[in-house]
mmCIF file of C-alpha atoms in Angstrom:
data_model
loop_
_atom_site.group_PDB
_atom_site.id
_atom_site.type_symbol
_atom_site.label_atom_id
_atom_site.label_comp_id
_atom_site.label_asym_id
_atom_site.label_seq_id
_atom_site.Cartn_x
_atom_site.Cartn_y
_atom_site.Cartn_z
ATOM 1 C CA MET I 1 0.024 -0.906 21.460
ATOM 2 C CA ALA I 2 2.204 1.153 19.170
ATOM 3 C CA TYR I 3 3.656 -1.344 16.771
ATOM 4 C CA GLN I 4 7.107 0.107 16.554
ATOM 5 C CA LEU I 5 7.912 -3.541 16.978
ATOM 6 C CA TYR I 6 7.247 -3.912 13.295
ATOM 7 C CA ARG I 7 9.792 -1.260 12.381
ATOM 8 C CA ASN I 8 12.333 -3.227 14.202
ATOM 9 C CA THR I 9 11.437 -6.701 13.021
ATOM 10 C CA THR I 10 13.464 -6.053 9.912
ATOM 11 C CA LEU I 11 16.332 -6.387 12.291
ATOM 12 C CA GLY I 12 15.159 -9.847 13.233
ATOM 13 C CA ASN I 13 14.405 -10.869 9.697
ATOM 14 C CA SER I 14 17.433 -9.431 8.001
ATOM 15 C CA LEU I 15 19.760 -11.826 9.705
ATOM 16 C CA GLN I 16 17.812 -14.884 8.656
ATOM 17 C CA GLU I 17 20.849 -15.854 6.681
ATOM 18 C CA SER I 18 22.430 -16.885 9.968
ATOM 19 C CA LEU I 19 19.686 -19.427 10.270
ATOM 20 C CA ASP I 20 20.118 -20.482 6.666
ATOM 21 C CA GLU I 21 23.698 -21.253 7.488
ATOM 22 C CA LEU I 22 22.438 -23.319 10.363
ATOM 23 C CA ILE I 23 20.382 -25.434 8.057
ATOM 24 C CA GLN I 24 22.692 -25.693 5.090
ATOM 25 C CA GLY I 25 26.076 -25.868 6.594
ATOM 26 C CA SER I 26 28.047 -26.471 9.643
ATOM 27 C CA LEU I 27 27.031 -23.613 11.916
ATOM 28 C CA ASN I 28 25.917 -25.167 15.156
ATOM 29 C CA THR I 29 25.301 -22.109 17.313
ATOM 30 C CA TYR I 30 26.000 -18.412 17.328
ATOM 31 C CA ARG I 31 25.953 -15.746 19.980
ATOM 32 C CA PHE I 32 26.403 -12.005 20.010
ATOM 33 C CA CYS I 33 26.717 -10.214 23.322
ATOM 34 C CA ASP I 34 28.833 -7.302 24.512
ATOM 35 C CA ASN I 35 29.977 -6.815 20.933
ATOM 36 C CA VAL I 36 31.581 -10.242 20.880
ATOM 37 C CA TRP I 37 30.553 -12.900 18.402
ATOM 38 C CA THR I 38 30.875 -16.552 19.394
ATOM 39 C CA PHE I 39 30.330 -19.280 16.811
ATOM 40 C CA VAL I 40 30.461 -23.026 17.115
ATOM 41 C CA LEU I 41 30.986 -24.845 13.842
ATOM 42 C CA ASN I 42 30.999 -28.559 13.075
ATOM 43 C CA ASP I 43 32.951 -30.528 10.476
ATOM 44 C CA VAL I 44 35.257 -27.745 9.430
ATOM 45 C CA GLU I 45 38.133 -27.817 6.965
ATOM 46 C CA PHE I 46 40.961 -25.370 7.482
ATOM 47 C CA ARG I 47 42.785 -25.125 4.246
ATOM 48 C CA GLU I 48 46.171 -23.561 3.823
ATOM 49 C CA VAL I 49 48.283 -23.845 0.682
ATOM 50 C CA THR I 50 50.214 -26.808 1.941
ATOM 51 C CA GLU I 51 48.062 -28.191 4.685
ATOM 52 C CA LEU I 52 44.540 -29.380 5.228
ATOM 53 C CA ILE I 53 43.170 -29.731 8.747
ATOM 54 C CA LYS I 54 39.790 -31.295 9.378
ATOM 55 C CA VAL I 55 38.056 -30.745 12.676
ATOM 56 C CA ASP I 56 34.773 -31.925 14.195
ATOM 57 C CA LYS I 57 34.099 -28.862 16.273
ATOM 58 C CA VAL I 58 35.538 -25.384 16.306
ATOM 59 C CA LYS I 59 34.666 -22.441 18.500
ATOM 60 C CA ILE I 60 35.315 -18.987 17.096
ATOM 61 C CA VAL I 61 35.352 -15.963 19.366
ATOM 62 C CA ALA I 62 35.513 -12.709 17.484
ATOM 63 C CA CYS I 63 35.805 -9.161 18.777
ATOM 64 C CA ASP I 64 35.383 -6.002 16.828
ATOM 65 C CA GLY I 65 38.633 -4.825 15.232
ATOM 66 C CA LYS I 66 37.985 -1.133 15.227
ATOM 67 C CA ASN I 67 37.688 0.952 18.306
ATOM 68 C CA THR I 68 33.936 1.484 18.541
ATOM 69 C CA GLY I 69 33.999 3.637 21.671
ATOM 70 C CA SER I 70 32.828 2.765 25.156
ATOM 71 C CA ASN I 71 30.435 -0.071 25.839
ATOM 72 C CA THR I 72 27.252 1.211 27.401
ATOM 73 C CA THR I 73 25.688 -2.061 28.493
ATOM 74 C CA GLU I 74 23.550 -1.888 31.592
ATOM 75 C CA MET V 1 -26.009 -26.762 -17.739
ATOM 76 C CA ASP V 2 -24.205 -30.038 -17.646
ATOM 77 C CA GLN V 3 -22.444 -29.337 -14.441
ATOM 78 C CA ASN V 4 -25.546 -29.195 -12.290
ATOM 79 C CA ASN V 5 -25.104 -32.446 -10.469
ATOM 80 C CA SER V 6 -21.406 -32.899 -10.120
ATOM 81 C CA LEU V 7 -18.722 -30.564 -8.944
ATOM 82 C CA PRO V 8 -17.009 -28.682 -11.724
ATOM 83 C CA PRO V 9 -13.526 -30.088 -12.249
ATOM 84 C CA TYR V 10 -11.734 -27.112 -10.753
ATOM 85 C CA ALA V 11 -13.714 -27.497 -7.568
ATOM 86 C CA GLN V 12 -13.141 -31.208 -7.157
ATOM 87 C CA GLY V 13 -10.557 -30.434 -4.567
ATOM 88 C CA LEU V 14 -13.099 -28.591 -2.472
ATOM 89 C CA ALA V 15 -15.017 -31.697 -1.555
ATOM 90 C CA SER V 16 -12.025 -33.634 -0.340
ATOM 91 C CA PRO V 17 -10.640 -33.341 3.160
ATOM 92 C CA GLN V 18 -7.483 -31.863 1.710
ATOM 93 C CA GLY V 19 -9.539 -29.145 0.170
ATOM 94 C CA ALA V 20 -10.634 -28.133 3.588
ATOM 95 C CA MET V 21 -8.188 -25.315 3.749
ATOM 96 C CA THR V 22 -9.470 -23.798 0.518
ATOM 97 C CA PRO V 23 -11.945 -20.949 0.667
ATOM 98 C CA GLY V 24 -14.557 -23.102 -1.048
ATOM 99 C CA ILE V 25 -15.552 -24.667 2.224
ATOM 100 C CA PRO V 26 -18.291 -22.562 3.860
ATOM 101 C CA ILE V 27 -16.081 -20.982 6.442
ATOM 102 C CA PHE V 28 -18.513 -18.109 6.712
ATOM 103 C CA SER V 29 -21.539 -20.234 7.371
ATOM 104 C CA PRO V 30 -23.461 -19.251 10.494
ATOM 105 C CA MET V 31 -23.807 -22.955 11.136
ATOM 106 C CA MET V 32 -20.199 -22.970 12.106
ATOM 107 C CA PRO V 33 -18.438 -20.532 14.366
ATOM 108 C CA TYR V 34 -16.509 -18.073 12.304
ATOM 109 C CA GLY V 35 -13.315 -19.700 11.261
ATOM 110 C CA THR V 36 -14.413 -23.251 11.964
ATOM 111 C CA GLY V 37 -11.347 -23.918 14.003
ATOM 112 C CA LEU V 38 -9.018 -22.836 11.251
ATOM 113 C CA THR V 39 -8.388 -19.676 13.193
ATOM 114 C CA PRO V 40 -6.551 -19.707 16.485
ATOM 115 C CA GLN V 41 -9.012 -20.183 19.292
ATOM 116 C CA PRO V 42 -8.598 -18.498 22.653
ATOM 117 C CA ILE V 43 -7.057 -21.399 24.491
ATOM 118 C CA GLN V 44 -7.534 -22.242 28.137
ATOM 119 C CA ASN V 45 -4.240 -20.873 29.354
ATOM 120 C CA THR V 46 -2.009 -23.795 30.139
ATOM 121 C CA ASN V 47 0.856 -22.395 32.078
ATOM 122 C CA SER V 48 2.733 -25.582 31.408
ATOM 123 C CA LEU V 49 5.110 -24.972 28.556
ATOM 124 C CA SER V 50 5.356 -28.621 27.623
ATOM 125 C CA ILE V 51 5.890 -28.943 23.916
ATOM 126 C CA LEU V 52 4.382 -32.416 23.917
ATOM 127 C CA GLU V 53 1.129 -31.090 25.339
ATOM 128 C CA GLU V 54 1.119 -28.339 22.741
ATOM 129 C CA GLN V 55 1.538 -30.774 19.895
ATOM 130 C CA GLN V 56 -1.147 -33.064 21.275
ATOM 131 C CA ARG V 57 -3.512 -30.154 21.615
ATOM 132 C CA GLN V 58 -2.866 -29.179 18.012
ATOM 133 C CA GLN V 59 -3.523 -32.721 16.857
ATOM 134 C CA GLN V 60 -6.830 -32.724 18.719
ATOM 135 C CA GLN V 61 -7.732 -29.464 17.049
ATOM 136 C CA GLN V 62 -6.958 -30.939 13.655
ATOM 137 C CA GLN V 63 -9.162 -33.937 14.388
ATOM 138 C CA GLN V 64 -11.987 -31.645 15.392
ATOM 139 C CA GLN V 65 -11.487 -29.683 12.209
ATOM 140 C CA GLN V 66 -11.682 -32.873 10.166
ATOM 141 C CA GLN V 67 -14.932 -33.833 11.852
ATOM 142 C CA GLN V 68 -16.337 -30.407 11.132
ATOM 143 C CA GLN V 69 -15.193 -30.681 7.533
ATOM 144 C CA GLN V 70 -16.958 -34.010 7.159
ATOM 145 C CA GLN V 71 -20.129 -32.432 8.469
ATOM 146 C CA GLN V 72 -19.708 -29.635 5.961
ATOM 147 C CA GLN V 73 -19.210 -32.121 3.153
ATOM 148 C CA GLN V 74 -22.431 -33.858 4.115
ATOM 149 C CA GLN V 75 -24.175 -30.512 4.068
ATOM 150 C CA GLN V 76 -22.732 -29.780 0.657
ATOM 151 C CA GLN V 77 -23.910 -33.092 -0.694
ATOM 152 C CA GLN V 78 -27.395 -32.420 0.603
ATOM 153 C CA GLN V 79 -27.319 -28.994 -1.001
ATOM 154 C CA GLN V 80 -26.258 -30.470 -4.309
ATOM 155 C CA GLN V 81 -29.098 -32.961 -4.200
ATOM 156 C CA GLN V 82 -31.554 -30.170 -3.473
ATOM 157 C CA GLN V 83 -29.991 -28.126 -6.208
ATOM 158 C CA ALA V 84 -30.332 -30.978 -8.666
ATOM 159 C CA VAL V 85 -33.974 -31.420 -7.733
ATOM 160 C CA ALA V 86 -34.690 -27.750 -8.166
ATOM 161 C CA ALA V 87 -32.735 -27.522 -11.380
ATOM 162 C CA ALA V 88 -34.617 -30.449 -12.796
ATOM 163 C CA ALA V 89 -37.805 -28.697 -11.753
ATOM 164 C CA GLY V 90 -36.901 -25.988 -14.176
ATOM 165 C CA THR V 91 -35.160 -23.123 -12.420
ATOM 166 C CA SER V 92 -32.886 -21.503 -14.897
ATOM 167 C CA GLY V 93 -29.244 -21.879 -15.666
ATOM 168 C CA GLN V 94 -28.155 -20.111 -12.587
ATOM 169 C CA ALA V 95 -26.477 -23.300 -11.481
ATOM 170 C CA PRO V 96 -22.929 -21.986 -11.499
ATOM 171 C CA GLN V 97 -23.857 -19.040 -9.386
ATOM 172 C CA LEU V 98 -25.816 -21.225 -7.015
ATOM 173 C CA PHE V 99 -22.893 -23.470 -6.581
ATOM 174 C CA HIS V 100 -20.792 -20.457 -5.873
ATOM 175 C CA SER V 101 -23.214 -19.081 -3.356
ATOM 176 C CA GLN V 102 -23.656 -22.370 -1.640
ATOM 177 C CA THR V 103 -20.034 -23.047 -1.145
ATOM 178 C CA LEU V 104 -19.023 -19.583 -0.142
ATOM 179 C CA THR V 105 -22.019 -18.457 1.871
ATOM 180 C CA THR V 106 -24.494 -19.726 4.378
ATOM 181 C CA ALA V 107 -25.986 -23.154 3.971
ATOM 182 C CA PRO V 108 -29.703 -23.823 4.167
ATOM 183 C CA LEU V 109 -30.717 -25.817 7.184
ATOM 184 C CA PRO V 110 -30.196 -29.488 6.532
ATOM 185 C CA GLY V 111 -33.461 -31.286 6.063
ATOM 186 C CA THR V 112 -35.287 -28.408 4.389
ATOM 187 C CA THR V 113 -35.787 -28.249 0.683
ATOM 188 C CA PRO V 114 -35.737 -24.658 -0.454
ATOM 189 C CA LEU V 115 -38.501 -23.854 -2.923
ATOM 190 C CA TYR V 116 -36.077 -21.922 -5.010
ATOM 191 C CA PRO V 117 -32.406 -22.534 -4.419
ATOM 192 C CA SER V 118 -31.919 -18.890 -3.793
ATOM 193 C CA PRO V 119 -28.707 -16.958 -3.904
ATOM 194 C CA MET V 120 -30.273 -14.491 -1.481
ATOM 195 C CA THR V 121 -28.521 -15.702 1.631
ATOM 196 C CA PRO V 122 -28.177 -13.630 4.796
ATOM 197 C CA MET V 123 -24.527 -13.021 4.107
ATOM 198 C CA THR V 124 -23.744 -9.433 3.169
ATOM 199 C CA PRO V 125 -22.215 -9.041 -0.275
ATOM 200 C CA ILE V 126 -18.554 -8.319 -0.090
ATOM 201 C CA THR V 127 -17.941 -6.449 -3.315
ATOM 202 C CA PRO V 128 -20.522 -4.607 -5.378
ATOM 203 C CA ALA V 129 -21.846 -6.376 -8.431
ATOM 204 C CA THR V 130 -19.425 -9.207 -8.975
ATOM 205 C CA PRO V 131 -20.605 -11.196 -11.960
ATOM 206 C CA ALA V 132 -21.508 -14.828 -11.461
ATOM 207 C CA SER V 133 -17.994 -16.157 -11.094
ATOM 208 C CA GLU V 134 -16.587 -19.446 -10.039
ATOM 209 C CA SER V 135 -14.058 -19.782 -7.292
ATOM 210 C CA SER V 136 -10.582 -19.044 -8.581
ATOM 211 C CA GLY V 137 -9.191 -22.453 -7.753
ATOM 212 C CA ILE V 138 -6.050 -20.738 -6.499
ATOM 213 C CA VAL V 139 -5.236 -20.831 -2.821
ATOM 214 C CA PRO V 140 -2.902 -18.185 -1.396
ATOM 215 C CA GLN V 141 -0.041 -19.740 0.542
ATOM 216 C CA LEU V 142 0.859 -18.289 3.911
ATOM 217 C CA GLN V 143 4.422 -17.023 3.986
ATOM 218 C CA ASN V 144 4.816 -15.313 7.313
ATOM 219 C CA ILE V 145 2.975 -15.018 10.591
ATOM 220 C CA VAL V 146 3.820 -12.446 13.235
ATOM 221 C CA SER V 147 2.570 -13.089 16.736
ATOM 222 C CA THR V 148 3.093 -11.728 20.224
ATOM 223 C CA VAL V 149 2.955 -13.262 23.640
ATOM 224 C CA ASN V 150 3.571 -12.076 27.174
ATOM 225 C CA LEU V 151 5.883 -14.229 29.262
ATOM 226 C CA GLY V 152 4.593 -12.472 32.331
ATOM 227 C CA CYS V 153 7.859 -11.676 34.092
ATOM 228 C CA LYS V 154 10.760 -9.295 33.787
ATOM 229 C CA LEU V 155 13.757 -10.739 31.989
ATOM 230 C CA ASP V 156 17.460 -10.129 32.210
ATOM 231 C CA LEU V 157 18.441 -9.935 28.570
ATOM 232 C CA LYS V 158 22.151 -10.221 29.172
ATOM 233 C CA THR V 159 21.693 -13.502 31.006
ATOM 234 C CA ILE V 160 19.540 -14.810 28.211
ATOM 235 C CA ALA V 161 21.999 -13.744 25.539
ATOM 236 C CA LEU V 162 24.942 -15.279 27.326
ATOM 237 C CA ARG V 163 23.371 -18.560 28.246
ATOM 238 C CA ALA V 164 20.952 -19.333 25.428
ATOM 239 C CA ARG V 165 22.067 -20.653 22.091
ATOM 240 C CA ASN V 166 21.510 -18.741 18.856
ATOM 241 C CA ALA V 167 20.887 -15.429 20.503
ATOM 242 C CA GLU V 168 22.014 -11.913 19.677
ATOM 243 C CA TYR V 169 21.919 -8.924 21.940
ATOM 244 C CA ASN V 170 23.205 -5.527 20.940
ATOM 245 C CA PRO V 171 21.533 -3.031 23.280
ATOM 246 C CA LYS V 172 23.149 -0.099 21.536
ATOM 247 C CA ARG V 173 21.276 -0.975 18.396
ATOM 248 C CA PHE V 174 18.113 -2.682 19.601
ATOM 249 C CA ALA V 175 16.797 -3.256 23.091
ATOM 250 C CA ALA V 176 15.860 -6.909 22.689
ATOM 251 C CA VAL V 177 17.412 -10.323 22.379
ATOM 252 C CA ILE V 178 17.028 -11.802 18.913
ATOM 253 C CA MET V 179 16.758 -15.564 19.171
ATOM 254 C CA ARG V 180 16.178 -18.149 16.499
ATOM 255 C CA ILE V 181 15.143 -21.771 16.436
ATOM 256 C CA ARG V 182 15.365 -24.243 13.616
ATOM 257 C CA GLU V 183 12.027 -25.969 13.958
ATOM 258 C CA PRO V 184 9.742 -24.239 13.203
ATOM 259 C CA ARG V 185 12.134 -21.890 11.507
ATOM 260 C CA THR V 186 11.376 -18.639 13.288
ATOM 261 C CA THR V 187 12.932 -15.589 14.906
ATOM 262 C CA ALA V 188 11.874 -14.134 18.214
ATOM 263 C CA LEU V 189 12.441 -10.706 19.686
ATOM 264 C CA ILE V 190 12.486 -10.979 23.447
ATOM 265 C CA PHE V 191 12.177 -7.797 25.489
ATOM 266 C CA SER V 192 13.131 -7.127 29.081
ATOM 267 C CA SER V 193 9.485 -6.480 29.941
ATOM 268 C CA GLY V 194 8.794 -10.142 29.268
ATOM 269 C CA LYS V 195 6.969 -9.512 26.038
ATOM 270 C CA MET V 196 8.002 -11.395 22.941
ATOM 271 C CA VAL V 197 7.411 -11.165 19.200
ATOM 272 C CA CYS V 198 7.638 -14.322 17.095
ATOM 273 C CA THR V 199 8.067 -14.026 13.329
ATOM 274 C CA GLY V 200 8.682 -16.281 10.367
ATOM 275 C CA ALA V 201 6.253 -19.134 10.905
ATOM 276 C CA LYS V 202 4.221 -20.422 7.987
ATOM 277 C CA SER V 203 1.057 -21.309 9.894
ATOM 278 C CA GLU V 204 -0.856 -20.318 13.003
ATOM 279 C CA GLU V 205 -0.073 -23.556 14.764
ATOM 280 C CA GLN V 206 3.604 -23.285 13.951
ATOM 281 C CA SER V 207 3.699 -19.752 15.259
ATOM 282 C CA ARG V 208 2.151 -20.827 18.521
ATOM 283 C CA LEU V 209 4.419 -23.830 18.827
ATOM 284 C CA ALA V 210 7.489 -21.727 18.140
ATOM 285 C CA ALA V 211 6.444 -19.144 20.695
ATOM 286 C CA ARG V 212 6.045 -21.899 23.250
ATOM 287 C CA LYS V 213 9.502 -23.217 22.441
ATOM 288 C CA TYR V 214 11.046 -19.806 23.005
ATOM 289 C CA ALA V 215 9.118 -19.473 26.239
ATOM 290 C CA ARG V 216 10.466 -22.807 27.345
ATOM 291 C CA VAL V 217 14.034 -21.761 26.583
ATOM 292 C CA VAL V 218 13.521 -18.711 28.766
ATOM 293 C CA GLN V 219 11.925 -20.839 31.443
ATOM 294 C CA LYS V 220 14.847 -23.252 31.458
ATOM 295 C CA LEU V 221 17.201 -20.365 32.058
ATOM 296 C CA GLY V 222 15.467 -19.861 35.387
ATOM 297 C CA PHE V 223 12.857 -17.208 34.697
ATOM 298 C CA PRO V 224 9.247 -17.857 35.797
ATOM 299 C CA ALA V 225 7.963 -17.632 32.252
ATOM 300 C CA LYS V 226 4.266 -18.034 31.491
ATOM 301 C CA PHE V 227 2.398 -17.990 28.193
ATOM 302 C CA LEU V 228 -0.105 -15.164 28.400
ATOM 303 C CA ASP V 229 -2.213 -13.498 25.700
ATOM 304 C CA PHE V 230 -0.773 -15.236 22.661
ATOM 305 C CA LYS V 231 -2.116 -13.324 19.678
ATOM 306 C CA ILE V 232 -1.461 -13.436 15.999
ATOM 307 C CA GLN V 233 -0.880 -9.888 14.859
ATOM 308 C CA ASN V 234 -0.297 -10.251 11.154
ATOM 309 C CA MET V 235 -0.435 -12.869 8.436
ATOM 310 C CA VAL V 236 1.126 -12.634 4.990
ATOM 311 C CA GLY V 237 0.138 -14.744 2.012
ATOM 312 C CA SER V 238 1.094 -14.892 -1.617
ATOM 313 C CA CYS V 239 -0.106 -16.466 -4.816
ATOM 314 C CA ASP V 240 0.089 -16.309 -8.580
ATOM 315 C CA VAL V 241 -2.868 -15.680 -10.869
ATOM 316 C CA LYS V 242 -0.771 -16.964 -13.798
ATOM 317 C CA PHE V 243 -1.507 -14.124 -16.195
ATOM 318 C CA PRO V 244 -0.029 -10.615 -16.624
ATOM 319 C CA ILE V 245 -2.040 -7.689 -15.272
ATOM 320 C CA ARG V 246 -2.622 -4.178 -16.577
ATOM 321 C CA LEU V 247 -1.814 -2.233 -13.421
ATOM 322 C CA GLU V 248 -2.434 1.128 -15.109
ATOM 323 C CA GLY V 249 -5.978 0.140 -15.912
ATOM 324 C CA LEU V 250 -6.558 -1.149 -12.433
ATOM 325 C CA VAL V 251 -5.382 2.050 -10.770
ATOM 326 C CA LEU V 252 -7.619 4.139 -13.033
ATOM 327 C CA THR V 253 -10.803 2.270 -12.244
ATOM 328 C CA HIS V 254 -10.096 1.520 -8.578
ATOM 329 C CA GLN V 255 -8.575 4.855 -7.650
ATOM 330 C CA GLN V 256 -10.006 5.000 -4.181
ATOM 331 C CA PHE V 257 -8.381 1.705 -3.256
ATOM 332 C CA SER V 258 -5.179 1.636 -5.312
ATOM 333 C CA SER V 259 -1.917 3.450 -5.394
ATOM 334 C CA TYR V 260 0.549 2.732 -8.149
ATOM 335 C CA GLU V 261 3.831 4.637 -8.488
ATOM 336 C CA PRO V 262 6.064 2.546 -10.724
ATOM 337 C CA GLU V 263 8.975 4.889 -10.103
ATOM 338 C CA LEU V 264 8.723 4.218 -6.389
ATOM 339 C CA PHE V 265 7.681 0.598 -6.314
ATOM 340 C CA PRO V 266 6.832 -1.752 -9.152
ATOM 341 C CA GLY V 267 3.729 -3.161 -7.472
ATOM 342 C CA LEU V 268 0.264 -1.716 -7.182
ATOM 343 C CA ILE V 269 -0.825 -1.284 -3.557
ATOM 344 C CA TYR V 270 -4.489 -2.161 -3.226
ATOM 345 C CA ARG V 271 -6.070 -1.401 0.145
ATOM 346 C CA MET V 272 -9.203 -3.492 0.323
ATOM 347 C CA ILE V 273 -11.848 -2.259 2.752
ATOM 348 C CA LYS V 274 -13.604 -5.471 3.470
ATOM 349 C CA PRO V 275 -11.783 -7.455 4.580
ATOM 350 C CA ARG V 276 -9.171 -4.980 5.654
ATOM 351 C CA ILE V 277 -6.258 -6.361 3.696
ATOM 352 C CA VAL V 278 -3.478 -4.756 1.714
ATOM 353 C CA LEU V 279 -2.583 -6.451 -1.541
ATOM 354 C CA LEU V 280 0.569 -5.903 -3.571
ATOM 355 C CA ILE V 281 -0.255 -6.674 -7.160
ATOM 356 C CA PHE V 282 2.482 -7.079 -9.722
ATOM 357 C CA VAL V 283 2.534 -7.049 -13.494
ATOM 358 C CA SER V 284 3.647 -10.656 -13.537
ATOM 359 C CA GLY V 285 0.432 -11.750 -11.884
ATOM 360 C CA LYS V 286 1.935 -12.416 -8.510
ATOM 361 C CA VAL V 287 -0.058 -11.129 -5.574
ATOM 362 C CA VAL V 288 1.012 -10.575 -1.978
ATOM 363 C CA LEU V 289 -1.678 -10.206 0.677
ATOM 364 C CA THR V 290 -0.959 -8.852 4.125
ATOM 365 C CA GLY V 291 -2.611 -7.343 7.160
ATOM 366 C CA ALA V 292 -4.765 -10.304 8.083
ATOM 367 C CA LYS V 293 -5.449 -11.362 11.613
ATOM 368 C CA VAL V 294 -7.000 -14.646 10.496
ATOM 369 C CA ARG V 295 -6.384 -16.959 7.543
ATOM 370 C CA ALA V 296 -9.920 -16.520 6.243
ATOM 371 C CA GLU V 297 -9.309 -12.830 5.575
ATOM 372 C CA ILE V 298 -6.478 -13.686 3.187
ATOM 373 C CA TYR V 299 -8.659 -16.148 1.316
ATOM 374 C CA GLU V 300 -11.597 -13.779 1.252
ATOM 375 C CA ALA V 301 -9.479 -10.900 -0.028
ATOM 376 C CA PHE V 302 -8.058 -13.018 -2.811
ATOM 377 C CA GLU V 303 -11.457 -14.279 -3.880
ATOM 378 C CA ASN V 304 -12.581 -10.651 -4.015
ATOM 379 C CA ILE V 305 -9.649 -9.444 -6.093
ATOM 380 C CA TYR V 306 -9.471 -12.354 -8.502
ATOM 381 C CA PRO V 307 -12.422 -11.393 -10.726
ATOM 382 C CA ILE V 308 -11.149 -7.823 -10.786
ATOM 383 C CA LEU V 309 -7.705 -8.977 -11.872
ATOM 384 C CA LYS V 310 -9.219 -11.181 -14.550
ATOM 385 C CA GLY V 311 -10.845 -8.066 -15.922
ATOM 386 C CA PHE V 312 -7.447 -6.446 -16.270
ATOM 387 C CA ARG V 313 -5.634 -9.323 -17.831
ATOM 388 C CA LYS V 314 -3.025 -8.290 -20.381
ATOM 389 C CA THR V 315 -3.888 -9.670 -23.770
ATOM 390 C CA THR V 316 -0.646 -8.978 -25.627
#
């Protein structure tokens, strides 16, 4: 079996910080599919100059800002 | 000569059950199957992905290991008694070497008293002409295990990425779903063929348990996942010899095994032949060992390199 798997495991390992966030902080889950990131965070503080909003659960859906060309998902 | 009867202080840990994972225990004894259960055994393939069963099975394995270790301890005690008898009978001060050979190599059959407690055991010497040296007393810690398993069915990666938690799928960049779990803290690459790579575990059992957890996630999403051909592909360990090392000297004398290009990489890359392990040796005395398929290879490689490193200790 040609272990080109190993060349690509850096991809898996390099984003270990996502998991570190999971352990340290409030990141509950994350998802990346079709170039869209979805995060669910717990116990979040939104701080603006005047206001402070505390929230138990927040879902963030983020799309890429730039135009990255056509999606070629199967 | 005083240490004939009792274990030298550095090896005290070897006789205790907790010392079982150290290389001092005769893992290579022909009395015991190679690995003595410390290596992953080919398991009767339970298609059930129950985590509870997996944990129970691992506990049973640990109990078996403990029983085997107790047997080994009894053997060791018998050997020491025989050794003491022979030493009292006047065989020379080879006691340290004997102790070394008895803990690291094959044990005489229990019940026989060897005429001469001989270091000439059937085990083939690993390195040429190592001086009579004690075990290093340092145990490399496993840092990463990479394993593969076949889930045995085609998978729809988009479905998995959309429905599972903590998954990433970017087919433009990489044709697999990258999934992570917290316990054991690992990352899995799941391919549409049904094959999966599991990385990041710190022990063989954890790697297997993590792989089973991923397989169960996939199963719960509706795929007929099985758990076929689980195999550990690579193990990485690290340790610290606690003294600085003269890498230049080491590369000069061990040219055929070493490569050291400080402008490219600050560590010396030592490719040991037996066992087939690659070691990264740094000036600070830290050593990384990789390329092992079983834990014993890491321990063996370190025990081989330790006397060599001692010879290249920096004195300034």
